[in-house]
mmCIF file of C-alpha atoms and ligand atoms in Angstrom:
data_model
loop_
_atom_site.group_PDB
_atom_site.id
_atom_site.type_symbol
_atom_site.label_atom_id
_atom_site.label_comp_id
_atom_site.label_asym_id
_atom_site.label_seq_id
_atom_site.Cartn_x
_atom_site.Cartn_y
_atom_site.Cartn_z
ATOM 1 C CA MET A 1265 -6.666 -15.114 9.682
ATOM 2 C CA GLN A 1266 -9.884 -15.165 11.731
ATOM 3 C CA PRO A 1267 -12.579 -12.670 10.576
ATOM 4 C CA SER A 1268 -12.290 -10.688 13.823
ATOM 5 C CA LEU A 1269 -8.553 -10.238 13.224
ATOM 6 C CA VAL A 1270 -9.115 -9.260 9.586
ATOM 7 C CA LYS A 1271 -11.472 -6.558 10.883
ATOM 8 C CA LEU A 1272 -8.849 -5.300 13.293
ATOM 9 C CA SER A 1273 -6.231 -5.374 10.553
ATOM 10 C CA LYS A 1274 -8.437 -3.235 8.310
ATOM 11 C CA PHE A 1275 -8.965 -0.837 11.166
ATOM 12 C CA LEU A 1276 -5.159 -0.611 11.636
ATOM 13 C CA SER A 1277 -4.691 0.038 7.904
ATOM 14 C CA PHE A 1278 -7.214 2.869 8.076
ATOM 15 C CA VAL A 1279 -5.629 4.459 11.140
ATOM 16 C CA LEU A 1280 -1.972 4.027 10.116
ATOM 17 C CA ARG A 1281 -2.406 4.922 6.437
ATOM 18 C CA HIS A 1282 -5.156 7.499 6.402
ATOM 19 C CA ASN A 1283 -6.573 8.808 9.625
ATOM 20 C CA PRO A 1284 -4.747 8.438 12.969
ATOM 21 C CA ALA A 1285 -6.584 11.553 14.212
ATOM 22 C CA SER A 1286 -9.880 9.607 14.052
ATOM 23 C CA ILE A 1287 -8.770 7.904 17.312
ATOM 24 C CA GLY A 1288 -6.732 10.826 18.628
ATOM 25 C CA LEU A 1289 -3.410 9.295 17.559
ATOM 26 C CA SER A 1290 -0.510 10.983 15.807
ATOM 27 C CA LEU A 1291 2.236 9.492 13.640
ATOM 28 C CA ASP A 1292 5.804 10.736 13.398
ATOM 29 C CA PRO A 1293 7.032 12.035 10.016
ATOM 30 C CA ALA A 1294 8.116 8.540 9.019
ATOM 31 C CA GLY A 1295 4.649 7.163 9.713
ATOM 32 C CA TRP A 1296 5.403 5.407 13.035
ATOM 33 C CA ALA A 1297 2.954 5.235 15.916
ATOM 34 C CA GLN A 1298 3.874 4.160 19.458
ATOM 35 C CA VAL A 1299 2.451 0.672 19.986
ATOM 36 C CA ASP A 1300 1.248 1.407 23.546
ATOM 37 C CA GLU A 1301 -0.445 4.659 22.427
ATOM 38 C CA LEU A 1302 -2.102 2.944 19.489
ATOM 39 C CA VAL A 1303 -3.463 0.109 21.629
ATOM 40 C CA MET A 1304 -4.792 2.553 24.165
ATOM 41 C CA ALA A 1305 -6.374 4.827 21.561
ATOM 42 C CA ALA A 1306 -7.938 1.853 19.774
ATOM 43 C CA ARG A 1307 -9.436 0.484 23.027
ATOM 44 C CA LYS A 1308 -10.879 3.912 23.831
ATOM 45 C CA ALA A 1309 -12.471 3.802 20.362
ATOM 46 C CA GLY A 1310 -14.110 0.505 21.310
ATOM 47 C CA LYS A 1311 -11.815 -1.880 19.447
ATOM 48 C CA PRO A 1312 -10.784 -5.075 21.283
ATOM 49 C CA LEU A 1313 -7.080 -4.593 20.595
ATOM 50 C CA THR A 1314 -4.239 -5.725 22.828
ATOM 51 C CA GLN A 1315 -0.458 -5.578 22.295
ATOM 52 C CA GLU A 1316 -0.485 -9.356 21.867
ATOM 53 C CA LEU A 1317 -3.175 -9.231 19.159
ATOM 54 C CA LEU A 1318 -1.372 -6.384 17.432
ATOM 55 C CA ARG A 1319 1.872 -8.321 17.276
ATOM 56 C CA HIS A 1320 -0.031 -11.378 16.027
ATOM 57 C CA ILE A 1321 -1.627 -9.301 13.256
ATOM 58 C CA VAL A 1322 1.744 -7.901 12.212
ATOM 59 C CA THR A 1323 3.352 -11.308 11.886
ATOM 60 C CA GLN A 1324 0.355 -13.196 10.437
ATOM 61 C CA ASN A 1325 -0.840 -10.511 7.983
ATOM 62 C CA ASP A 1326 -1.230 -12.079 4.508
ATOM 63 C CA LYS A 1327 0.451 -9.149 2.793
ATOM 64 C CA GLN A 1328 2.809 -8.081 5.574
ATOM 65 C CA ARG A 1329 1.085 -4.701 5.648
ATOM 66 C CA PHE A 1330 2.727 -3.522 8.875
ATOM 67 C CA SER A 1331 6.238 -3.294 10.338
ATOM 68 C CA LEU A 1332 7.401 -3.063 13.933
ATOM 69 C CA SER A 1333 10.501 -1.020 14.748
ATOM 70 C CA THR A 1334 13.551 -3.054 15.768
ATOM 71 C CA ASP A 1335 12.902 -2.307 19.445
ATOM 72 C CA GLY A 1336 9.251 -3.360 18.991
ATOM 73 C CA GLN A 1337 7.939 -0.102 20.428
ATOM 74 C CA LYS A 1338 6.645 1.417 17.179
ATOM 75 C CA ILE A 1339 4.465 0.256 14.305
ATOM 76 C CA ARG A 1340 3.749 1.640 10.835
ATOM 77 C CA ALA A 1341 2.036 0.649 7.602
ATOM 78 C CA ASN A 1342 4.458 -0.500 4.902
ATOM 79 C CA GLN A 1343 2.606 1.211 2.048
ATOM 80 C CA GLY A 1344 -0.781 2.497 0.915
ATOM 81 C CA HIS A 1345 -0.748 5.839 2.729
ATOM 82 C CA SER A 1346 -2.773 8.858 1.777
ATOM 83 C CA LEU A 1347 -1.070 10.810 4.624
ATOM 84 C CA ALA A 1348 2.144 12.541 3.595
ATOM 85 C CA VAL A 1349 4.589 10.280 5.437
ATOM 86 C CA ASP A 1350 8.221 9.774 4.428
ATOM 87 C CA LEU A 1351 8.951 6.053 4.611
ATOM 88 C CA GLY A 1352 12.614 6.746 3.812
ATOM 89 C CA LEU A 1353 12.596 4.330 0.888
ATOM 90 C CA GLU A 1354 15.636 4.501 -1.406
ATOM 91 C CA PRO A 1355 15.019 4.723 -5.181
ATOM 92 C CA LEU A 1356 15.596 1.325 -6.724
ATOM 93 C CA THR A 1357 16.077 0.076 -10.302
ATOM 94 C CA PRO A 1358 12.885 -1.794 -11.218
ATOM 95 C CA PRO A 1359 12.619 -4.964 -13.284
ATOM 96 C CA ASP A 1360 11.877 -4.554 -17.042
ATOM 97 C CA ALA A 1361 8.139 -4.960 -16.493
ATOM 98 C CA LEU A 1362 5.833 -4.439 -13.548
ATOM 99 C CA PHE A 1363 2.069 -4.974 -13.422
ATOM 100 C CA HIS A 1364 -0.856 -2.850 -12.393
ATOM 101 C CA GLY A 1365 -4.198 -4.454 -11.630
ATOM 102 C CA THR A 1366 -7.203 -2.272 -12.208
ATOM 103 C CA ALA A 1367 -10.833 -2.583 -13.301
ATOM 104 C CA THR A 1368 -12.010 -2.367 -16.904
ATOM 105 C CA ARG A 1369 -14.273 0.580 -16.036
ATOM 106 C CA PHE A 1370 -11.177 2.744 -15.357
ATOM 107 C CA LEU A 1371 -9.538 2.018 -18.720
ATOM 108 C CA PRO A 1372 -10.920 4.976 -20.743
ATOM 109 C CA SER A 1373 -9.635 7.423 -18.150
ATOM 110 C CA ILE A 1374 -6.266 5.634 -17.763
ATOM 111 C CA GLN A 1375 -5.872 5.664 -21.554
ATOM 112 C CA LYS A 1376 -6.214 9.454 -21.406
ATOM 113 C CA GLU A 1377 -4.287 10.344 -18.234
ATOM 114 C CA GLY A 1378 -2.010 7.406 -17.524
ATOM 115 C CA LEU A 1379 -1.950 6.011 -13.969
ATOM 116 C CA LEU A 1380 -2.351 8.586 -11.242
ATOM 117 C CA PRO A 1381 -1.999 7.972 -7.484
ATOM 118 C CA GLY A 1382 -5.536 9.160 -6.769
ATOM 119 C CA GLY A 1383 -6.064 9.255 -3.025
ATOM 120 C CA ARG A 1384 -2.712 7.681 -2.232
ATOM 121 C CA LEU A 1385 0.890 8.927 -2.293
ATOM 122 C CA HIS A 1386 1.954 6.538 -5.050
ATOM 123 C CA VAL A 1387 0.761 4.409 -7.921
ATOM 124 C CA HIS A 1388 1.067 0.806 -6.723
ATOM 125 C CA LEU A 1389 2.618 -1.791 -9.003
ATOM 126 C CA SER A 1390 2.921 -5.562 -8.515
ATOM 127 C CA PRO A 1391 5.926 -7.690 -9.387
ATOM 128 C CA ASP A 1392 3.698 -10.467 -10.811
ATOM 129 C CA GLU A 1393 0.457 -10.721 -12.757
ATOM 130 C CA GLN A 1394 -1.324 -12.950 -10.215
ATOM 131 C CA THR A 1395 -1.046 -10.299 -7.509
ATOM 132 C CA ALA A 1396 -2.148 -7.597 -9.968
ATOM 133 C CA ILE A 1397 -5.317 -9.561 -10.797
ATOM 134 C CA LYS A 1398 -6.206 -9.701 -7.112
ATOM 135 C CA VAL A 1399 -5.614 -5.949 -6.719
ATOM 136 C CA GLY A 1400 -7.803 -5.266 -9.778
ATOM 137 C CA GLN A 1401 -10.619 -7.491 -8.519
ATOM 138 C CA ARG A 1402 -11.133 -5.114 -5.588
ATOM 139 C CA HIS A 1403 -12.491 -2.546 -8.035
ATOM 140 C CA GLY A 1404 -14.551 -4.620 -10.508
ATOM 141 C CA LYS A 1405 -13.783 -6.750 -13.552
ATOM 142 C CA PRO A 1406 -9.980 -7.042 -13.323
ATOM 143 C CA VAL A 1407 -7.544 -6.145 -16.074
ATOM 144 C CA VAL A 1408 -3.755 -6.210 -15.837
ATOM 145 C CA LEU A 1409 -1.661 -3.476 -17.401
ATOM 146 C CA ASN A 1410 1.940 -4.166 -18.279
ATOM 147 C CA ILE A 1411 4.141 -1.263 -17.191
ATOM 148 C CA GLN A 1412 7.422 -0.697 -18.979
ATOM 149 C CA ALA A 1413 9.249 0.039 -15.745
ATOM 150 C CA ALA A 1414 12.869 -0.170 -16.947
ATOM 151 C CA ARG A 1415 12.080 2.214 -19.824
ATOM 152 C CA MET A 1416 10.483 4.618 -17.348
ATOM 153 C CA ALA A 1417 13.532 4.444 -15.061
ATOM 154 C CA ALA A 1418 15.791 5.150 -18.069
ATOM 155 C CA CYS A 1419 13.693 8.283 -18.655
ATOM 156 C CA GLY A 1420 14.318 9.445 -15.072
ATOM 157 C CA TYR A 1421 11.185 8.202 -13.273
ATOM 158 C CA GLN A 1422 11.928 6.926 -9.773
ATOM 159 C CA PHE A 1423 10.770 3.655 -8.306
ATOM 160 C CA TYR A 1424 10.657 2.431 -4.721
ATOM 161 C CA ARG A 1425 9.862 -0.947 -3.188
ATOM 162 C CA SER A 1426 7.967 -1.073 0.067
ATOM 163 C CA ALA A 1427 8.989 -3.385 2.903
ATOM 164 C CA ASN A 1428 6.321 -5.826 1.723
ATOM 165 C CA GLY A 1429 7.396 -5.887 -1.930
ATOM 166 C CA VAL A 1430 4.948 -3.447 -3.524
ATOM 167 C CA TRP A 1431 6.566 -1.249 -6.177
ATOM 168 C CA LEU A 1432 5.716 2.432 -5.920
ATOM 169 C CA THR A 1433 6.098 5.316 -8.327
ATOM 170 C CA ASN A 1434 4.571 8.777 -8.549
ATOM 171 C CA ARG A 1435 2.678 8.327 -11.809
ATOM 172 C CA VAL A 1436 2.809 6.299 -14.996
ATOM 173 C CA PRO A 1437 2.420 8.251 -18.255
ATOM 174 C CA VAL A 1438 0.377 6.473 -20.875
ATOM 175 C CA GLU A 1439 3.354 5.876 -23.227
ATOM 176 C CA PHE A 1440 4.776 3.366 -20.695
ATOM 177 C CA ILE A 1441 1.574 1.345 -20.386
ATOM 178 C CA MET A 1442 0.859 -1.708 -22.554
ATOM 179 C CA PHE A 1443 -2.889 -2.280 -22.626
ATOM 180 C CA PRO A 1444 -4.116 -5.851 -23.241
HETATM 181 C C1 LIG B 789 -7.168 3.578 -10.700
HETATM 182 C C2 LIG B 789 -4.047 -2.728 -1.830
HETATM 183 C C3 LIG B 789 -9.004 6.335 -13.503
HETATM 184 C C4 LIG B 789 -6.182 2.504 -10.351
HETATM 185 C C5 LIG B 789 -3.434 -3.253 -3.106
HETATM 186 C C6 LIG B 789 -6.932 1.824 -9.171
HETATM 187 C C7 LIG B 789 -2.431 -2.213 -3.482
HETATM 188 C C8 LIG B 789 -7.297 5.421 -12.353
HETATM 189 C C9 LIG B 789 -7.690 2.987 -8.528
HETATM 190 C C10 LIG B 789 -2.927 -0.940 -2.776
HETATM 191 C C11 LIG B 789 -6.374 6.305 -12.951
HETATM 192 C C12 LIG B 789 -7.074 3.432 -7.240
HETATM 193 C C13 LIG B 789 -3.355 0.068 -3.787
HETATM 194 C C14 LIG B 789 -6.864 7.221 -13.890
HETATM 195 C C15 LIG B 789 -5.281 5.038 -11.592
HETATM 196 N N1 LIG B 789 -8.195 7.201 -14.125
HETATM 197 N N2 LIG B 789 -8.609 5.435 -12.615
HETATM 198 N N3 LIG B 789 -6.093 8.098 -14.513
HETATM 199 N N4 LIG B 789 -5.138 6.040 -12.467
HETATM 200 N N5 LIG B 789 -6.584 4.666 -11.515
HETATM 201 O O1 LIG B 789 -7.126 1.331 -4.082
HETATM 202 O O2 LIG B 789 -3.546 0.279 -6.858
HETATM 203 O O3 LIG B 789 -4.768 -4.678 0.503
HETATM 204 O O4 LIG B 789 -6.107 3.604 -4.429
HETATM 205 O O5 LIG B 789 -5.987 1.631 -11.442
HETATM 206 O O6 LIG B 789 -2.869 -4.524 -2.973
HETATM 207 O O7 LIG B 789 -5.939 -0.533 -6.488
HETATM 208 O O8 LIG B 789 -4.907 -2.254 0.994
HETATM 209 O O9 LIG B 789 -5.083 1.696 -5.569
HETATM 210 O O10 LIG B 789 -7.822 0.882 -9.653
HETATM 211 O O11 LIG B 789 -1.118 -2.484 -3.118
HETATM 212 O O12 LIG B 789 -2.838 -3.538 1.549
HETATM 213 O O13 LIG B 789 -7.613 4.085 -9.472
HETATM 214 O O14 LIG B 789 -4.022 -1.344 -1.991
HETATM 215 O O15 LIG B 789 -3.303 -3.078 -0.728
HETATM 216 O O16 LIG B 789 -7.351 2.484 -6.256
HETATM 217 O O17 LIG B 789 -4.373 -0.477 -4.611
HETATM 218 P P1 LIG B 789 -6.458 2.281 -4.979
HETATM 219 P P2 LIG B 789 -4.756 0.199 -5.978
HETATM 220 P P3 LIG B 789 -3.993 -3.406 0.646
#
């Protein structure tokens, strides 16, 4: 994607996951914004967004971060929220293992507390190690933790999978984490 579109995509992530009020927008309880309202609010905030660009970003996004409603009138982020939205995801049985990419500097704290959602609603887990490495690199020297997801599920922890394939859970206690 062109750099200018990546910039707009990051702006959309910020607005739709964290701060719609920053451009005077509101989301419904399921996290949806009206496409026409979003485009108008973004333009008022000085962003060169159009409906056409927005639809291009949704379809071309490398991680499929956004969904349009079936009628195409609404848009929401698929995951990553700090706002308390209810995406309506059904609990799902996870695979035996999932992966969490983080940075080595967080390990001492994770070894004490397990994985916590921090600023977001969920802890994010990847289905494969390659993706987890990329996620970890965003924070520093990457390290991949192996999460015993099936064992967690057997102990009553719930898992969800976002529309773009990210596994979500509320927290991961340290006894379910295999450190490298
Ligand atoms: C760490 C991206 C200390 C955790 C990605 C992570 C993902 C702890 C950081 C999505 C901790 C939070 C989310 C503890 C967790 N002590 N550190 N007890 N528990 N951490 O960005 O998972 O490109 O909020 O390991 O692909 O890195 O934006 O979460 O390093 O799916 O679409 O605290 O964001 O997606 O960082 O990334 P983040 P994340 P997008």
